[in-house]
PDB file of N, CA and C in Angstrom:
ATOM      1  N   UNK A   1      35.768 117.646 195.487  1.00 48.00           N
ATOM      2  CA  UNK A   1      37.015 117.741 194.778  1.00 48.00           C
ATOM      3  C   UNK A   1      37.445 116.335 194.357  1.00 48.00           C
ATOM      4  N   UNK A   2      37.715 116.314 193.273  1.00 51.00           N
ATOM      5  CA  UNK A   2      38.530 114.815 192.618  1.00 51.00           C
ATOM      6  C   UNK A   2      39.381 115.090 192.488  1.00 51.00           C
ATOM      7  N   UNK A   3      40.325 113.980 192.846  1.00 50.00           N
ATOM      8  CA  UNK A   3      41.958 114.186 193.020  1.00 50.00           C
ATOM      9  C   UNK A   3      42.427 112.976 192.024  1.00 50.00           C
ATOM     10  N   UNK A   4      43.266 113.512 190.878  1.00 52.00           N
ATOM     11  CA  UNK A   4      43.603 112.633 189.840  1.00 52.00           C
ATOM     12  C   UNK A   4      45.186 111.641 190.278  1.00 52.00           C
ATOM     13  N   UNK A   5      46.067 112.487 190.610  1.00 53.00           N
ATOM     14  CA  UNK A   5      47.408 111.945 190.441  1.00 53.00           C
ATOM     15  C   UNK A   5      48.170 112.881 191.356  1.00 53.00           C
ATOM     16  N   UNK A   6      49.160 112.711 192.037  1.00 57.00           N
ATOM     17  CA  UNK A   6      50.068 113.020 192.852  1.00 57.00           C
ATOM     18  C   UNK A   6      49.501 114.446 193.393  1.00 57.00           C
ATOM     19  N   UNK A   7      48.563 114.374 193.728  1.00 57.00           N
ATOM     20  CA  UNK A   7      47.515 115.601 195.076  1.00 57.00           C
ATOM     21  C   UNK A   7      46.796 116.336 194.290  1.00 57.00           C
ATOM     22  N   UNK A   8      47.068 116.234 192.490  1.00 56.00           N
ATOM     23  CA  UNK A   8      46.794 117.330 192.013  1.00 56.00           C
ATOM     24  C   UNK A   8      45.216 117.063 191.730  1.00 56.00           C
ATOM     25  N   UNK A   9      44.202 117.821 191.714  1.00 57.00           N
ATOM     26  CA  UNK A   9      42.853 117.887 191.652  1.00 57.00           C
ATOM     27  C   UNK A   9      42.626 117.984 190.117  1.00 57.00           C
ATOM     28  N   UNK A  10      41.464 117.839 189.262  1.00 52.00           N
ATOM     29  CA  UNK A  10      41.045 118.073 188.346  1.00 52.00           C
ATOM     30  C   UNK A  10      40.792 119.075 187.657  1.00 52.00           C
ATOM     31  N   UNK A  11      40.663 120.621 188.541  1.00 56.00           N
ATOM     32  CA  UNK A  11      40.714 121.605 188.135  1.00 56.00           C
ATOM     33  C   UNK A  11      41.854 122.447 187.712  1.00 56.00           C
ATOM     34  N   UNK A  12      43.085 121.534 188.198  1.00 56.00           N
ATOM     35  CA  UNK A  12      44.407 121.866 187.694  1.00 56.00           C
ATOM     36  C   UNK A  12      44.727 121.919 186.047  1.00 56.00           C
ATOM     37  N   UNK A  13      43.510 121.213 185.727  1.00 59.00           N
ATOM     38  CA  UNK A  13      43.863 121.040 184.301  1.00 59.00           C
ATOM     39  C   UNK A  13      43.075 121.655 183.260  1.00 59.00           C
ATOM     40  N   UNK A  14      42.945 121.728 182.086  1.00 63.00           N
ATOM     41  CA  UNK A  14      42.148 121.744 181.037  1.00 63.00           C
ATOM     42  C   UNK A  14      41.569 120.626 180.469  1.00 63.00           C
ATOM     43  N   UNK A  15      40.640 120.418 181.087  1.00 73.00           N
ATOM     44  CA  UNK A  15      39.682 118.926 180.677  1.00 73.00           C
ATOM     45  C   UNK A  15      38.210 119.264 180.501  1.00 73.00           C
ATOM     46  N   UNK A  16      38.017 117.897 180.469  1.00 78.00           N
ATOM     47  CA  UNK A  16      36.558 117.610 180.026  1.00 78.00           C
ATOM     48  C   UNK A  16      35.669 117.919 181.297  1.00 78.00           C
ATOM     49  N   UNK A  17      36.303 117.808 182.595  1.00 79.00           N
ATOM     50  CA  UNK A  17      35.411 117.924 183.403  1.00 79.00           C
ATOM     51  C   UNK A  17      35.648 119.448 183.717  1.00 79.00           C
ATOM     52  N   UNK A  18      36.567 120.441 183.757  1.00 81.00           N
ATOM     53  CA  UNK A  18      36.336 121.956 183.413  1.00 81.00           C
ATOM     54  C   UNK A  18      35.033 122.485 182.686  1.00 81.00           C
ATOM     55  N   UNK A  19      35.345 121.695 181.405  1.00 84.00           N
ATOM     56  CA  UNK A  19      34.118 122.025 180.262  1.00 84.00           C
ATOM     57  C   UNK A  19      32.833 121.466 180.624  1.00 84.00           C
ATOM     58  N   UNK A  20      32.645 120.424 181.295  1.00 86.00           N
ATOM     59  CA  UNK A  20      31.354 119.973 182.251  1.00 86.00           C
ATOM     60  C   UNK A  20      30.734 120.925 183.085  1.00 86.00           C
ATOM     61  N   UNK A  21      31.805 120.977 184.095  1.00 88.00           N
ATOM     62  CA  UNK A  21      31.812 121.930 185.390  1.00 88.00           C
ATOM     63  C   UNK A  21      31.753 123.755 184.789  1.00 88.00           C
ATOM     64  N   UNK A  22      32.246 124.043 183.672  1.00 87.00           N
ATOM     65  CA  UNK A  22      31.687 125.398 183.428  1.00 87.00           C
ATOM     66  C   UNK A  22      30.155 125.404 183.092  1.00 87.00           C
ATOM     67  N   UNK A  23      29.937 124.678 181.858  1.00 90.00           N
ATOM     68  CA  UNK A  23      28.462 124.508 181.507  1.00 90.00           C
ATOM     69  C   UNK A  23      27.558 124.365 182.730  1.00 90.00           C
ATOM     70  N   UNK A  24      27.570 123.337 183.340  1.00 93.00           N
ATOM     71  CA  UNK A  24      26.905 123.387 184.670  1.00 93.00           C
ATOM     72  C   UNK A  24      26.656 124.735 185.326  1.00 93.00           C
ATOM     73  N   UNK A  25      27.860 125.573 185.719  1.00 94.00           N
ATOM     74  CA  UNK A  25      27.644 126.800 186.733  1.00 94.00           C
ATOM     75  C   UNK A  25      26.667 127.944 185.479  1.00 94.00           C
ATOM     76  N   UNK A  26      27.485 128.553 184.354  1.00 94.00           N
ATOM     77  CA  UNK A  26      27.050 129.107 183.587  1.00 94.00           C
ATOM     78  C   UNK A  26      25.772 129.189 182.755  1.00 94.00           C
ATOM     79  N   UNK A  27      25.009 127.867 182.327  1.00 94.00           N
ATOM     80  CA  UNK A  27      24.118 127.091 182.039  1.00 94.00           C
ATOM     81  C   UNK A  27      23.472 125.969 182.616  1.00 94.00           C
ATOM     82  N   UNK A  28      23.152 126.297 183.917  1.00 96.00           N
ATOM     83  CA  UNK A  28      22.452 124.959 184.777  1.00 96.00           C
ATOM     84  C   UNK A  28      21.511 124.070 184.246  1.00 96.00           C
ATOM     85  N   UNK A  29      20.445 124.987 183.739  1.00 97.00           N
ATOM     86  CA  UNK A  29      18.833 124.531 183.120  1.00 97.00           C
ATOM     87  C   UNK A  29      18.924 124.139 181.271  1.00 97.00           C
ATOM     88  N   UNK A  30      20.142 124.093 180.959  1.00 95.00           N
ATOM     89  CA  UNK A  30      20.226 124.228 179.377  1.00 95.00           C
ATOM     90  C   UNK A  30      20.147 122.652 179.409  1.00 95.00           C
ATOM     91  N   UNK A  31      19.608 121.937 178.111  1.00 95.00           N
ATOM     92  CA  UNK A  31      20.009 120.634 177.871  1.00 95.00           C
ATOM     93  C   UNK A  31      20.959 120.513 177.390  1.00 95.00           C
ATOM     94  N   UNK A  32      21.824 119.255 178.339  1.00 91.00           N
ATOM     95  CA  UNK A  32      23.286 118.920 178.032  1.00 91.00           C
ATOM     96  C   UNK A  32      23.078 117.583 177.282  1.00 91.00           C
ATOM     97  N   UNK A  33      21.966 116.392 177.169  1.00 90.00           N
ATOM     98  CA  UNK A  33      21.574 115.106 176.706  1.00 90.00           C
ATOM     99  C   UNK A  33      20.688 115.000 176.525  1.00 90.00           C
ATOM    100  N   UNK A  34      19.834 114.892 175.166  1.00 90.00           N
ATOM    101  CA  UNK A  34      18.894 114.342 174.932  1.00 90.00           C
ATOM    102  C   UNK A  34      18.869 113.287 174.716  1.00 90.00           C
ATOM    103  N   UNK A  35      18.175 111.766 175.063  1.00 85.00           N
ATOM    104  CA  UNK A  35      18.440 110.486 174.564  1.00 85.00           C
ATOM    105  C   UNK A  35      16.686 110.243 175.030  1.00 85.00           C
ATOM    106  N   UNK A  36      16.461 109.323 173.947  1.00 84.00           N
ATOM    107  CA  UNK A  36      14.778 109.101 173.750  1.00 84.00           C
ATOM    108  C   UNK A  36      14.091 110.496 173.978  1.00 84.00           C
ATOM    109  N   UNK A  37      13.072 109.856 174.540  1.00 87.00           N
ATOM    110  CA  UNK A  37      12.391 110.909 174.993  1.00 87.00           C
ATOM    111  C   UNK A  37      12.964 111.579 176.256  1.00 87.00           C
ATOM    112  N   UNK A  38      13.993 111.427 177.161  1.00 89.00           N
ATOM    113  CA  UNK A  38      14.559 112.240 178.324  1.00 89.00           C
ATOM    114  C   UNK A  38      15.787 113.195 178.024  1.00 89.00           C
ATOM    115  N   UNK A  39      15.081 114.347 178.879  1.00 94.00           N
ATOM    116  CA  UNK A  39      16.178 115.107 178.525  1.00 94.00           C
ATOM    117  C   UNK A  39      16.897 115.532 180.184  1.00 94.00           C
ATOM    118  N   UNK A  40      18.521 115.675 179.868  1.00 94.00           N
ATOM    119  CA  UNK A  40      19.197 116.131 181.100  1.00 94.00           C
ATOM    120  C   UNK A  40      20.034 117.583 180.844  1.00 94.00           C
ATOM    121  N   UNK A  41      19.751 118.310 181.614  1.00 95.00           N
ATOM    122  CA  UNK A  41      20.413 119.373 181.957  1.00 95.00           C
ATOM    123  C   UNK A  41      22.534 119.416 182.336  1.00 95.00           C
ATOM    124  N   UNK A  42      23.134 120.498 182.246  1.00 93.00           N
ATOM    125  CA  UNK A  42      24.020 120.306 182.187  1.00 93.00           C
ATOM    126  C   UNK A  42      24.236 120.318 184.068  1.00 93.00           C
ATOM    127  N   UNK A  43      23.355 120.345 185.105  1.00 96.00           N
ATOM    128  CA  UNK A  43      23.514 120.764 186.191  1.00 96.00           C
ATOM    129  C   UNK A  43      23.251 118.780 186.753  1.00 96.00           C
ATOM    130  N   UNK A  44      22.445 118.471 186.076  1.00 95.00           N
ATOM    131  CA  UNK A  44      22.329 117.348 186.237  1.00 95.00           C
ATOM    132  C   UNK A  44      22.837 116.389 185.935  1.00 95.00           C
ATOM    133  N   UNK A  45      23.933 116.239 184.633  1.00 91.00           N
ATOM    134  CA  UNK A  45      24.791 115.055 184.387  1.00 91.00           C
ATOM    135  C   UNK A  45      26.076 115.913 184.631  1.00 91.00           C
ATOM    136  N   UNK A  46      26.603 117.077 185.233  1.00 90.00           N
ATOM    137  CA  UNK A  46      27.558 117.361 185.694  1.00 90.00           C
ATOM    138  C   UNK A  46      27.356 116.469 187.199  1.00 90.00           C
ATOM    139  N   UNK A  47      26.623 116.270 188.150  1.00 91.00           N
ATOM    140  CA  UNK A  47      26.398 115.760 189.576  1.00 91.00           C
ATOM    141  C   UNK A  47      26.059 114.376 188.931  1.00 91.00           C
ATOM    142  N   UNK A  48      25.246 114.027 188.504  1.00 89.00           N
ATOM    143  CA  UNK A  48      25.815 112.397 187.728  1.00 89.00           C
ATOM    144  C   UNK A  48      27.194 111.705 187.638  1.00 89.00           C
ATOM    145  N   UNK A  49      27.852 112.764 187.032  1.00 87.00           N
ATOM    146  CA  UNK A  49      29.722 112.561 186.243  1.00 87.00           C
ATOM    147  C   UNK A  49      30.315 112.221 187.385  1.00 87.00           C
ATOM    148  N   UNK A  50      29.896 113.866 188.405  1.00 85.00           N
ATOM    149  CA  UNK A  50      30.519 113.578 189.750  1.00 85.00           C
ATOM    150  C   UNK A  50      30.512 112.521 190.807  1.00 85.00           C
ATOM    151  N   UNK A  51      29.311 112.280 191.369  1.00 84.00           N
ATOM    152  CA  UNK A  51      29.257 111.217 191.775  1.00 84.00           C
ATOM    153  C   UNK A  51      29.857 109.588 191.151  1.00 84.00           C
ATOM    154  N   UNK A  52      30.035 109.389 190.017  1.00 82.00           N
ATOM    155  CA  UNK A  52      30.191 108.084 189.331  1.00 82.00           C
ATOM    156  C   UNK A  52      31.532 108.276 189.668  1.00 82.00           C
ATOM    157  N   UNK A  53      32.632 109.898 189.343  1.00 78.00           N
ATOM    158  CA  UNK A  53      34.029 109.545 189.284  1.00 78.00           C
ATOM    159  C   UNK A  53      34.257 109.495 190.508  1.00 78.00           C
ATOM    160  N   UNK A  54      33.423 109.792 191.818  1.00 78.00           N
ATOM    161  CA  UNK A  54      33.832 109.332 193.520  1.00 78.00           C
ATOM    162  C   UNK A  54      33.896 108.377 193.042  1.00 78.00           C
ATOM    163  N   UNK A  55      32.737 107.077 193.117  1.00 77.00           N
ATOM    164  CA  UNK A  55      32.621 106.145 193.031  1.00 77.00           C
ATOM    165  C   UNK A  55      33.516 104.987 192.482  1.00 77.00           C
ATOM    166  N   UNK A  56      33.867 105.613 191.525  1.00 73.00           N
ATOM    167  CA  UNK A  56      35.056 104.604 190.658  1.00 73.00           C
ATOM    168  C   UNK A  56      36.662 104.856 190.737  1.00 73.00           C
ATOM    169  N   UNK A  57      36.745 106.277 192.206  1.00 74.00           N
ATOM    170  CA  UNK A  57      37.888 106.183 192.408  1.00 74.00           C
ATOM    171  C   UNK A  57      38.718 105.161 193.273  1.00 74.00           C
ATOM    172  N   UNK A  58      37.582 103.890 193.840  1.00 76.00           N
ATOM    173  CA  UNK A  58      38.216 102.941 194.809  1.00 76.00           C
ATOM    174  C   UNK A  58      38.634 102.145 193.520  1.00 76.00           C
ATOM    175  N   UNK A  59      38.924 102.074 192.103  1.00 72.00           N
ATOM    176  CA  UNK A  59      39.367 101.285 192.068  1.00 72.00           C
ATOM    177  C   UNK A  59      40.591 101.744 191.336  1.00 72.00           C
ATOM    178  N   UNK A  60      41.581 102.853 191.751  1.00 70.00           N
ATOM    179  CA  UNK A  60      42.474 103.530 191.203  1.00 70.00           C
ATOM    180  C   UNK A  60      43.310 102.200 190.624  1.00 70.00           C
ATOM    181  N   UNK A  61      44.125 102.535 189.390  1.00 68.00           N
ATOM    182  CA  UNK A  61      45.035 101.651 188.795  1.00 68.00           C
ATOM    183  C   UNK A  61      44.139 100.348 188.106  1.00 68.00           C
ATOM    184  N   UNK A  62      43.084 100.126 188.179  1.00 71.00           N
ATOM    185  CA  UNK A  62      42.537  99.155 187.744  1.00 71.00           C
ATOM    186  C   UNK A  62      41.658  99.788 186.170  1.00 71.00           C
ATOM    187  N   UNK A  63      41.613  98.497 185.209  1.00 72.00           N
ATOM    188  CA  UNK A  63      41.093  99.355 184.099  1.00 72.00           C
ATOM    189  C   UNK A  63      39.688  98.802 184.383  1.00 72.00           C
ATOM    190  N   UNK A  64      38.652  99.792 184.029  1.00 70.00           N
ATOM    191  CA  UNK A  64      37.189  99.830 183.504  1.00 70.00           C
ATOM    192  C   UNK A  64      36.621  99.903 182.355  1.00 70.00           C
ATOM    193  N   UNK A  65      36.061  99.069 181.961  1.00 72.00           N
ATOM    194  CA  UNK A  65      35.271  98.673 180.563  1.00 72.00           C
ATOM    195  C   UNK A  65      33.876  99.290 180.791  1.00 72.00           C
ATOM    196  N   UNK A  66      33.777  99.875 179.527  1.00 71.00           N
ATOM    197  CA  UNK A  66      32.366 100.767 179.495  1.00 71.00           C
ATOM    198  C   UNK A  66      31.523  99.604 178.394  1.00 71.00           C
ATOM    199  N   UNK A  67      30.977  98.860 179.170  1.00 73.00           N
ATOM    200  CA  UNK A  67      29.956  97.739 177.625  1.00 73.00           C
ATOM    201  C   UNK A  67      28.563  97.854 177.971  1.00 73.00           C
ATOM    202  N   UNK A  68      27.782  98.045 177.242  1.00 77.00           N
ATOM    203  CA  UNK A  68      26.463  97.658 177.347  1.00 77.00           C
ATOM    204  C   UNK A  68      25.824  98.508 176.371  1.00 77.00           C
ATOM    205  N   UNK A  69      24.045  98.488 176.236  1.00 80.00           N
ATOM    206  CA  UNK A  69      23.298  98.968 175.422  1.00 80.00           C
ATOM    207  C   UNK A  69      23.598 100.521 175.713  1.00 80.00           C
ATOM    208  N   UNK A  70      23.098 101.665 174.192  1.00 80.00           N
ATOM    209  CA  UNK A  70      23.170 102.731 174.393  1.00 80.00           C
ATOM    210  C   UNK A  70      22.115 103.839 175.309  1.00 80.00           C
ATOM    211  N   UNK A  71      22.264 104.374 176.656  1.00 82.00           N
ATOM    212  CA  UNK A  71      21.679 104.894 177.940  1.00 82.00           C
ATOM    213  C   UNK A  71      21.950 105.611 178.260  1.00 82.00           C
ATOM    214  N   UNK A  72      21.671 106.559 179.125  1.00 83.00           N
ATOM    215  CA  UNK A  72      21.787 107.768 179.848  1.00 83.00           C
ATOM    216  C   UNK A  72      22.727 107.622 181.000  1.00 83.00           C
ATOM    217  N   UNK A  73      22.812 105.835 181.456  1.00 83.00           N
ATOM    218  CA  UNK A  73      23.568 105.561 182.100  1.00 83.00           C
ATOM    219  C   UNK A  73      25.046 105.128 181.871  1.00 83.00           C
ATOM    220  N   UNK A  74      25.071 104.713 180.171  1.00 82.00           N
ATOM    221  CA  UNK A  74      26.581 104.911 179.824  1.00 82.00           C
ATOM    222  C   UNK A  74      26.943 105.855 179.118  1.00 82.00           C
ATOM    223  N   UNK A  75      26.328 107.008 179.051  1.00 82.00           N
ATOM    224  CA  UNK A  75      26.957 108.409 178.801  1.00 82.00           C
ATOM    225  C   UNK A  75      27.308 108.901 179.804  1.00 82.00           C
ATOM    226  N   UNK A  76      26.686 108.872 181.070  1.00 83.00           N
ATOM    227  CA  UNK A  76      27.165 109.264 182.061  1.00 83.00           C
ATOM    228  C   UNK A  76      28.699 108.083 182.894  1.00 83.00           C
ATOM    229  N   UNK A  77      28.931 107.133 182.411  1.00 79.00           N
ATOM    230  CA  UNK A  77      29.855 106.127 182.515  1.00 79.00           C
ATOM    231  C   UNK A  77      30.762 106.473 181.495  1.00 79.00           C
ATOM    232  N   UNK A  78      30.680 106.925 180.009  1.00 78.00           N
ATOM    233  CA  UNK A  78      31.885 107.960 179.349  1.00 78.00           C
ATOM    234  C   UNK A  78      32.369 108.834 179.988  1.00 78.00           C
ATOM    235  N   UNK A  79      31.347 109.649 180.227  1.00 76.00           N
ATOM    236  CA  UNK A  79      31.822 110.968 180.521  1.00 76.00           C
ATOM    237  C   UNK A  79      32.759 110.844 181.833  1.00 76.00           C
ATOM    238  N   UNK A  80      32.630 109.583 182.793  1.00 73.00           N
ATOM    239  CA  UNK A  80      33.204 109.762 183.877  1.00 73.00           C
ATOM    240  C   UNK A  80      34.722 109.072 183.551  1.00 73.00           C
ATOM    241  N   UNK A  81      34.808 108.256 182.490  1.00 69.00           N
ATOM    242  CA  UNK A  81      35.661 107.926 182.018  1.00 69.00           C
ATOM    243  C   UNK A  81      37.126 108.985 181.330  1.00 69.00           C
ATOM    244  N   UNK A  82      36.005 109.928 180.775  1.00 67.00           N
ATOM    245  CA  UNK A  82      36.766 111.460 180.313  1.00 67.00           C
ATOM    246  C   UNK A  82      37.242 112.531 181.450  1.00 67.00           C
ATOM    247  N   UNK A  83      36.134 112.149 182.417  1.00 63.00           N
ATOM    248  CA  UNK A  83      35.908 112.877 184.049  1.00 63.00           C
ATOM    249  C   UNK A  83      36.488 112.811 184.888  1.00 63.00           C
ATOM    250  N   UNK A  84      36.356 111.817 185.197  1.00 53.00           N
ATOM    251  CA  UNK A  84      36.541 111.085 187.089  1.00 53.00           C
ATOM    252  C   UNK A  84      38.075 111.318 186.546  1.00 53.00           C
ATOM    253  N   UNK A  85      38.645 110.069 186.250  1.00 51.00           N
ATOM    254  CA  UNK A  85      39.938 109.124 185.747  1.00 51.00           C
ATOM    255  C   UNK A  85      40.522 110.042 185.535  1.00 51.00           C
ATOM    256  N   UNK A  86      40.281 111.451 184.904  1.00 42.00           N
ATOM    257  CA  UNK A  86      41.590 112.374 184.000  1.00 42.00           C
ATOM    258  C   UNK A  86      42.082 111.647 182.905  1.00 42.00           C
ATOM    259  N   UNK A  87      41.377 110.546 182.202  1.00 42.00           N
ATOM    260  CA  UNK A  87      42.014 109.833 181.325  1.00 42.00           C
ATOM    261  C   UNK A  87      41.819 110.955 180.026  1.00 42.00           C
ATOM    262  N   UNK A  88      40.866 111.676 179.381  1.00 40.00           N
ATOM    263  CA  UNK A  88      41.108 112.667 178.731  1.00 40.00           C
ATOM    264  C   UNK A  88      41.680 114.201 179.073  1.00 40.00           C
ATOM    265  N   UNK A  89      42.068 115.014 178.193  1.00 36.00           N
ATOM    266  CA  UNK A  89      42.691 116.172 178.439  1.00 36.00           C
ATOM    267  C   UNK A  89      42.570 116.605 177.106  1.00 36.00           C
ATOM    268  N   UNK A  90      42.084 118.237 176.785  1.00 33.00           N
ATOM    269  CA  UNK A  90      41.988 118.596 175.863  1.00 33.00           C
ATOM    270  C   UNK A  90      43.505 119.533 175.746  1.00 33.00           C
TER     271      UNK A  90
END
């Protein structure tokens, strides 16, 4: 469970990580990223997303810059940006 803001969890909302987290359960084995030649499943950069937005919740209140070449590793650093943070909301 990721917890965004005053207890409330991520599933409280209508977000990006809903729309992650459905694809994942509904479509595990479907490709969610193709980049070069690798491809990732939606079961697999949903547990990517997840893990990164644990990870980047020690630094609550602090801002994070997403820079570098285009990777599998900063799509999965967007998405946690859209993810983890709750900084998007559809």
């Amino acid at each position: 469970m990721i917890i965004i803001k005053d207890g409330k969890t991520m599933t409280d909302k209508n977000t990006f990580y809903n729309m992650l987290k459905s694809n994942a359960e509904s479509q595990p084995d479907a490709v969610a990223v193709v980049y070069d030649t690798m491809k990732v499943t939606y079961a697999k950069l949903f547990d990517d997303v997840t893990k990164k937005a644990l990870h980047f919740q020690k630094f609550e209140g602090k801002r994070i810059a997403i820079f570098g070449p285009a990777s599998y590793r900063w799509i999965v650093n967007m998405w946690n940006d859209c993810c983890g943070k709750g900084a998007c909301t559809c």
